[in-house]
Every structure is written in C-alpha cells, then in structure tokens.
Amino acid sequence: MKLPALLAAALLSLPATAQQLPVPRNLQATYAKSTRAESGLPGPNYWQNSAEYKLKVSFDPTSRRVAGTVDIAYHNQSPDSLRQIWFKLYPNLYQKGAPRASGISPEDVSEGVKITKLTINGQALDVAKLRADFTNLTVPIPRAIGPKQTAQMSVTYSYVLNKGSHTRTGEVEPNADFVAYFFPRIAVYDDIDGWNRNPYLGSQEFYNDFANFSADITVPKNFVVWATGDLTNADKVLTKKYAQRLQDAERKDGITSIITEADLKARDITAPNAQNTWHFEAKNVTDFVFATTDHYVWQSSSLVVDPATKRRTRVDAVYNTKHKDYEEVIHFARQTVEAMSYTFPKWPFPYSHETIFDGLDQMEYPMMVNDNPTSTRQDAISLTDHEIFHTMFPFYMGINETKYGWMDEGWATIGEWLISGIIDPKLDDDYGIAPYAAAAATEVDLPIVTLSTQQTGTAFFLNSYPKPGLGYLYVKDLLGDELFTKALHTYIRNWNGKHPMPFDFFNSMNAGAGRNLNWFWQRWFFDGGYPDLAIQQVQKTATGYDVVVEAKGTKPVPVDLTITFQDNSTQKLHRTIAVWEQGARTVTVPVATTKAVKQVKLGATLVPDSYLKDNLWEGK
C-alpha cells in the first residue's frame, strides 16, 4: 500500500534548510568531553587504547587443536583508571550453551577456550575462579591500570577449531584450515561505551583496537601458512626455490606461480623439519588471522599502489585446483587493488599484501580474505572485490562493525557495484537492489542508523548493505567524482587508524564537500519511507517533449530516463538527487528532439523502485 498522497506531499515539502541531525545523548556527550568535534574531526581530547600482542601458537590440522600463549602490552590512553579487563574469547561461539544467532552442528559444540594461566603485571591469577560469559571474560585486576599506564599480561590457552558449522573460521576440508579469532584479546575500551560488552553471537561482526602483532605459528612439515602481516623468515620455512619465487612476486607486475600442482606432488616446498614456525609482523592493524594447508596452489602478483613512493602491494590467490572459478581470482584481486588505489576510493592500498584464500565463507580480515568457490564468473568477481574493499572499511578506519554495520558493509557494497564493472564492463551488478525495493517501508525496514545489535534477518541485510551503499552512491552522483573524492578523503584522513562513529562520518563528509548534506543524510539514513518514482505525464512542446517525473515515495533517488524514438534510436537522461533537495514533488525533464517519441522508461539498475507499474509511458 502506498502512502496517501497528502502525507507523501507533506513529507516531501519539508524545507531543506541547514538542518541538524538528531544526535543521541550518549554521542552528544563526546562533544561535551571534546573527544570528538562537530566539525567531524577528532576532538582535542580524543584518545584510544592500543596494545602489542606477541602470539606463539601451534596448530595441529589433524586434531584441529590450537594451543599457545599471548603476551600483551596494553596501553591505557584513557583518562580512566581501569579496575577490570574485558577479554574477548570469540571461539566460545562454539561452546556448549553459548547464545548464537544461528544453530551449529552438534559435533561442533565444544568446551570452548581453556585458559590454564593468566598473569597481569607478573601476578598470576587463580584461573579456576575465572568465569567467562561465553565470548566475554571479565577479569578483576589486583591493581588498577591508571591513565597513561601500560600493563603487561600473559595468557596460556587452547581450544579445538570447529570442523564444520563454518562461521568465518574453521576447517575448510581435511588439511586446509582458516583460523581466525583464535587468541584471547582485550576488548575495546572507548570514549562512547567504555568496555565493549556486546557478546559475539555470530551475526554482527567485530570491534577491535589497533595493535601491533608479532606472531609465531607452528605447523607440521609441508603445511604453508598465510597470515596478516609480513612473513619475515621465508628463507627459514620455505626451501630456496619457493622463497625466491615469493621475493620475485613482490617485485613483478606479472603473475608468479609460487606453488604449482607439480610442486605439491614434489613435496619439497617447506623446510624438512617435523614442525616449522612461521613468523609474521603486522603493525597498526585491528586483527590477526592465518590460514594453512598442504595442498593448495599459490599464485601471486604485485603492483605499485602509491605512485608518489612507488610502494607495492602483493596480491595472492591460494586455492584448491578443483575449484576452476579460482583460476581468475588472482586477476580479479589485482584489478581490485588497482581500482581502489587509482579510481575508487582513489586511496593507495594501505597494506603490503592481500591474500584470497579458498575457504567456506565470504569474509574479510586485515590483509586476508576467506572466500568460498562460486558457480559463476560474475559471482567470483563481485565476491572478490567486495571482500577486498573491506580493507578500507572497517580495517583502515577502525569502525565498530558490531554497532554500525552500515559504516563498513555499505562501502563494500558500493565498492562492489563500481569495481565489478571495471573488471568486466559487461557486468551490471545489482546486489541487494530488488530486496530493498520489495521490503522498503514494510515492518522489517528500519532506519539505517538503527544499531546493528538491534537488527536481524532482512532488516540487518538491508541496513548493512544496499541501503547505505545507495546512500553513498547518490551523494557521489550529487557531488561529482572530484568533490565526492575530496569529501571522502577528508573522512579518511580524519579517522584512519581511529574509531569513527556515525556523526564523525556525516560531519566529515559535509566539511569535505563544503556543503551541508544533512537534508539527504536525514531522509536516507534516519527517516522511514520508500523509493518510488513515476512518470506523471509526457507533453509535446515546441522543442520536443517534457517528461514530468513524480516522487510518490519519500526516499530521494536519481531520475534516469531512457527515451526510445520512433526510429528505435535511444537517448538517456539523468538527474541527480539534487532535484529533490528543496522538497519538490515533481521534476520536469525536457527532451530536445525533432523526432517522435515512442516510449519513455524510468529507472536504472542502481535505483530501486517499490512500484514499477507507473515507470513506462507508451506513445500513441
């Protein structure tokens, strides 16, 4: 059912003055504390905590046992004295009795993470008294960590990696594993919520502090390890031939086959020790993951991502050769990194490598992607570029995905729409458009700014992916590529390596664009409504025709017209969302022509419309 005409007219005729967005009181408090500023900049009192993690972990692919220690130097940059530490134990998603957004196989129910030793500043705690609330573990500490102080912590732990029920991590197939969220980490303590107390339920994603990681990962002979960060001992864990190929790949634009099917048969890839320890270093990243297998091929390439410094990024595709769709993934991945660096968002790819691993999910991590095989080339392209695009959002930008899924998935969605067409110009990616058009203004359609923790199912999908992606796209269309890039770069410069909240984004974009976009932010991100344009009438004029387009819905969307003339030639006409800024209900689009018009069609791939029946006009 459509909104009554009078109500729709009233909503569309709201004045487009320099309105203020409705900021929740707890977020307004950050302005009062000067940790954030209404200009979009971090405030003079902005702070965030950080850490150095030293990981020493052994992994047995046969038993799937993960065991190790994590030593943490935790820097309290907050103005508060911390009298407890909150740890995140993400593997406890699989613990018996744990709350979950979806079910798991009975055989994957586990005992969870076993902590056998925990020390803080050298003082051992009685681990028998620790009571984890599944993925959250609150640890009272003997002596508070004061402002600007650093605490030293050490945790010895183990757990069994899930075999099935693959939610972002787990065994892919025998002797191939993607191991994520595998170590106890300290939860974020920030200027908005204090400790991040949100449990991990398997649906909403993550929020982690920026940290430095030094990781030793021990696996059996013949198993190769790929991970976040730089492999610093390739000459110790790879035999000379393969270490040289890796070095070559980091300097060459072409594709290097580091491990081929023939190499896998030769079994001469890793050092001939019973166990090999692979060492990785990663600086200023929000997470660390690894993958390992003894039977995947490895293709690699590299490219200059920053012309000013000539810095290169290495791109890897690591896969089982029975998955033929993966043969082109190295090309799709390389093209994505190139497009991100030079076209959109036109920011040098920030990390030294990006590895696409043939797994069982569609999930991003710093410098790593766990992507399942796909049935079509189109799916392989859009999946690859979507997950790699996450490098910028959430990782480079430190977004709280748990609360604000739209601040990262929406960007990956617009990145997918734009970059898929660069990789294959014939590809017209319409991910999420039809579901949004169908569900808009129904009971499941909530405002985008609704916390992700308050959403499930269709609402969570719409508000994380297509709706924010369309919002970003329409602002890009409104501002034009050059000004939009300036605005987006303002946001990136303000908040990379930090933790932006929604209003840091809105205000940074307004500042960078040099104009108040709150009229659109309000209507697209905060208000209800649905997208619905209609051809009201087509009139003959002295110079051709006037096409009158009516906004029946309250969501501002671009106007795209395809005019077909009697001789079957066509003309496309476009208007940005600017036509709705002042609250107009209709817009007249002139068609200058001496030819008779046979048909007028309204709409485009990335313009959802909840009622399509009035989008076509046929001439007599």
PDB file of N, CA and C in Angstrom, residues 279-320:
ATOM      1  N   HIS A 279      56.986 -16.898  11.076  1.00  0.00           N
ATOM      2  CA  HIS A 279      56.940 -15.656  11.858  1.00  0.00           C
ATOM      3  C   HIS A 279      56.405 -14.510  11.010  1.00  0.00           C
ATOM      4  N   PHE A 280      55.404 -13.813  11.555  1.00  0.00           N
ATOM      5  CA  PHE A 280      54.776 -12.688  10.864  1.00  0.00           C
ATOM      6  C   PHE A 280      54.795 -11.451  11.763  1.00  0.00           C
ATOM      7  N   GLU A 281      54.921 -10.288  11.122  1.00  0.00           N
ATOM      8  CA  GLU A 281      54.872  -8.997  11.816  1.00  0.00           C
ATOM      9  C   GLU A 281      53.812  -8.123  11.146  1.00  0.00           C
ATOM     10  N   ALA A 282      52.942  -7.534  11.965  1.00  0.00           N
ATOM     11  CA  ALA A 282      51.915  -6.625  11.440  1.00  0.00           C
ATOM     12  C   ALA A 282      51.813  -5.430  12.375  1.00  0.00           C
ATOM     13  N   LYS A 283      51.837  -4.253  11.791  1.00  0.00           N
ATOM     14  CA  LYS A 283      51.800  -3.023  12.573  1.00  0.00           C
ATOM     15  C   LYS A 283      50.469  -2.295  12.378  1.00  0.00           C
ATOM     16  N   ASN A 284      49.916  -1.822  13.491  1.00  0.00           N
ATOM     17  CA  ASN A 284      48.745  -0.938  13.484  1.00  0.00           C
ATOM     18  C   ASN A 284      47.566  -1.521  12.710  1.00  0.00           C
ATOM     19  N   VAL A 285      47.197  -2.740  13.051  1.00  0.00           N
ATOM     20  CA  VAL A 285      46.033  -3.398  12.464  1.00  0.00           C
ATOM     21  C   VAL A 285      45.082  -3.832  13.577  1.00  0.00           C
ATOM     22  N   THR A 286      43.853  -4.112  13.203  1.00  0.00           N
ATOM     23  CA  THR A 286      42.832  -4.408  14.217  1.00  0.00           C
ATOM     24  C   THR A 286      42.661  -5.899  14.502  1.00  0.00           C
ATOM     25  N   ASP A 287      43.330  -6.756  13.749  1.00  0.00           N
ATOM     26  CA  ASP A 287      43.147  -8.190  13.958  1.00  0.00           C
ATOM     27  C   ASP A 287      44.299  -8.928  13.304  1.00  0.00           C
ATOM     28  N   PHE A 288      44.421 -10.223  13.656  1.00  0.00           N
ATOM     29  CA  PHE A 288      45.434 -11.090  13.061  1.00  0.00           C
ATOM     30  C   PHE A 288      44.811 -12.458  12.850  1.00  0.00           C
ATOM     31  N   VAL A 289      44.936 -13.001  11.629  1.00  0.00           N
ATOM     32  CA  VAL A 289      44.401 -14.327  11.312  1.00  0.00           C
ATOM     33  C   VAL A 289      45.440 -15.084  10.487  1.00  0.00           C
ATOM     34  N   PHE A 290      45.244 -16.398  10.369  1.00  0.00           N
ATOM     35  CA  PHE A 290      46.118 -17.171   9.485  1.00  0.00           C
ATOM     36  C   PHE A 290      45.334 -18.309   8.839  1.00  0.00           C
ATOM     37  N   ALA A 291      45.882 -18.810   7.745  1.00  0.00           N
ATOM     38  CA  ALA A 291      45.326 -19.975   7.057  1.00  0.00           C
ATOM     39  C   ALA A 291      46.479 -20.908   6.739  1.00  0.00           C
ATOM     40  N   THR A 292      46.196 -22.201   6.685  1.00  0.00           N
ATOM     41  CA  THR A 292      47.266 -23.159   6.409  1.00  0.00           C
ATOM     42  C   THR A 292      46.717 -24.364   5.659  1.00  0.00           C
ATOM     43  N   THR A 293      47.541 -24.910   4.781  1.00  0.00           N
ATOM     44  CA  THR A 293      47.179 -26.116   4.031  1.00  0.00           C
ATOM     45  C   THR A 293      48.436 -26.723   3.424  1.00  0.00           C
ATOM     46  N   ASP A 294      48.329 -27.992   3.031  1.00  0.00           N
ATOM     47  CA  ASP A 294      49.457 -28.651   2.362  1.00  0.00           C
ATOM     48  C   ASP A 294      49.125 -29.022   0.922  1.00  0.00           C
ATOM     49  N   HIS A 295      47.976 -28.518   0.387  1.00  0.00           N
ATOM     50  CA  HIS A 295      47.598 -28.982  -0.953  1.00  0.00           C
ATOM     51  C   HIS A 295      46.926 -27.906  -1.812  1.00  0.00           C
ATOM     52  N   TYR A 296      47.194 -26.643  -1.547  1.00  0.00           N
ATOM     53  CA  TYR A 296      46.673 -25.563  -2.390  1.00  0.00           C
ATOM     54  C   TYR A 296      47.801 -24.985  -3.239  1.00  0.00           C
ATOM     55  N   VAL A 297      47.456 -24.572  -4.451  1.00  0.00           N
ATOM     56  CA  VAL A 297      48.421 -23.830  -5.260  1.00  0.00           C
ATOM     57  C   VAL A 297      48.416 -22.371  -4.810  1.00  0.00           C
ATOM     58  N   TRP A 298      49.465 -21.654  -5.193  1.00  0.00           N
ATOM     59  CA  TRP A 298      49.645 -20.264  -4.758  1.00  0.00           C
ATOM     60  C   TRP A 298      50.097 -19.428  -5.946  1.00  0.00           C
ATOM     61  N   GLN A 299      49.211 -18.526  -6.375  1.00  0.00           N
ATOM     62  CA  GLN A 299      49.557 -17.560  -7.421  1.00  0.00           C
ATOM     63  C   GLN A 299      49.719 -16.189  -6.793  1.00  0.00           C
ATOM     64  N   SER A 300      50.646 -15.403  -7.333  1.00  0.00           N
ATOM     65  CA  SER A 300      50.931 -14.121  -6.721  1.00  0.00           C
ATOM     66  C   SER A 300      51.321 -13.094  -7.777  1.00  0.00           C
ATOM     67  N   SER A 301      51.100 -11.841  -7.442  1.00  0.00           N
ATOM     68  CA  SER A 301      51.469 -10.720  -8.297  1.00  0.00           C
ATOM     69  C   SER A 301      51.649  -9.507  -7.390  1.00  0.00           C
ATOM     70  N   SER A 302      52.182  -8.437  -7.938  1.00  0.00           N
ATOM     71  CA  SER A 302      52.262  -7.205  -7.151  1.00  0.00           C
ATOM     72  C   SER A 302      52.140  -6.012  -8.081  1.00  0.00           C
ATOM     73  N   LEU A 303      51.826  -4.875  -7.491  1.00  0.00           N
ATOM     74  CA  LEU A 303      51.654  -3.666  -8.280  1.00  0.00           C
ATOM     75  C   LEU A 303      51.971  -2.452  -7.427  1.00  0.00           C
ATOM     76  N   VAL A 304      52.336  -1.367  -8.087  1.00  0.00           N
ATOM     77  CA  VAL A 304      52.566  -0.101  -7.395  1.00  0.00           C
ATOM     78  C   VAL A 304      51.214   0.491  -7.027  1.00  0.00           C
ATOM     79  N   VAL A 305      51.000   0.715  -5.734  1.00  0.00           N
ATOM     80  CA  VAL A 305      49.729   1.274  -5.274  1.00  0.00           C
ATOM     81  C   VAL A 305      49.858   2.745  -4.906  1.00  0.00           C
ATOM     82  N   ASP A 306      51.071   3.205  -4.726  1.00  0.00           N
ATOM     83  CA  ASP A 306      51.309   4.609  -4.367  1.00  0.00           C
ATOM     84  C   ASP A 306      52.364   5.177  -5.312  1.00  0.00           C
ATOM     85  N   PRO A 307      51.946   5.905  -6.342  1.00  0.00           N
ATOM     86  CA  PRO A 307      52.922   6.408  -7.319  1.00  0.00           C
ATOM     87  C   PRO A 307      53.920   7.388  -6.718  1.00  0.00           C
ATOM     88  N   ALA A 308      53.546   8.032  -5.621  1.00  0.00           N
ATOM     89  CA  ALA A 308      54.452   9.012  -5.007  1.00  0.00           C
ATOM     90  C   ALA A 308      55.660   8.325  -4.370  1.00  0.00           C
ATOM     91  N   THR A 309      55.420   7.170  -3.740  1.00  0.00           N
ATOM     92  CA  THR A 309      56.509   6.473  -3.038  1.00  0.00           C
ATOM     93  C   THR A 309      56.971   5.209  -3.768  1.00  0.00           C
ATOM     94  N   LYS A 310      56.219   4.803  -4.805  1.00  0.00           N
ATOM     95  CA  LYS A 310      56.476   3.552  -5.544  1.00  0.00           C
ATOM     96  C   LYS A 310      56.270   2.314  -4.664  1.00  0.00           C
ATOM     97  N   ARG A 311      55.523   2.472  -3.591  1.00  0.00           N
ATOM     98  CA  ARG A 311      55.236   1.331  -2.717  1.00  0.00           C
ATOM     99  C   ARG A 311      54.374   0.309  -3.453  1.00  0.00           C
ATOM    100  N   ARG A 312      54.684  -0.968  -3.245  1.00  0.00           N
ATOM    101  CA  ARG A 312      53.974  -2.049  -3.917  1.00  0.00           C
ATOM    102  C   ARG A 312      53.147  -2.851  -2.910  1.00  0.00           C
ATOM    103  N   THR A 313      52.076  -3.445  -3.416  1.00  0.00           N
ATOM    104  CA  THR A 313      51.274  -4.406  -2.653  1.00  0.00           C
ATOM    105  C   THR A 313      51.298  -5.736  -3.378  1.00  0.00           C
ATOM    106  N   ARG A 314      51.549  -6.811  -2.646  1.00  0.00           N
ATOM    107  CA  ARG A 314      51.494  -8.157  -3.220  1.00  0.00           C
ATOM    108  C   ARG A 314      50.081  -8.708  -3.067  1.00  0.00           C
ATOM    109  N   VAL A 315      49.590  -9.364  -4.104  1.00  0.00           N
ATOM    110  CA  VAL A 315      48.245  -9.944  -4.100  1.00  0.00           C
ATOM    111  C   VAL A 315      48.382 -11.440  -4.347  1.00  0.00           C
ATOM    112  N   ASP A 316      47.717 -12.250  -3.522  1.00  0.00           N
ATOM    113  CA  ASP A 316      47.813 -13.708  -3.616  1.00  0.00           C
ATOM    114  C   ASP A 316      46.448 -14.345  -3.829  1.00  0.00           C
ATOM    115  N   ALA A 317      46.445 -15.422  -4.598  1.00  0.00           N
ATOM    116  CA  ALA A 317      45.284 -16.319  -4.661  1.00  0.00           C
ATOM    117  C   ALA A 317      45.781 -17.713  -4.304  1.00  0.00           C
ATOM    118  N   VAL A 318      45.185 -18.302  -3.275  1.00  0.00           N
ATOM    119  CA  VAL A 318      45.620 -19.592  -2.746  1.00  0.00           C
ATOM    120  C   VAL A 318      44.408 -20.510  -2.768  1.00  0.00           C
ATOM    121  N   TYR A 319      44.488 -21.633  -3.530  1.00  0.00           N
ATOM    122  CA  TYR A 319      43.252 -22.378  -3.746  1.00  0.00           C
ATOM    123  C   TYR A 319      43.495 -23.833  -4.138  1.00  0.00           C
ATOM    124  N   ASN A 320      42.427 -24.598  -3.994  1.00  0.00           N
ATOM    125  CA  ASN A 320      42.378 -25.979  -4.447  1.00  0.00           C
ATOM    126  C   ASN A 320      42.056 -25.964  -5.938  1.00  0.00           C
TER     127      ASN A 320
END
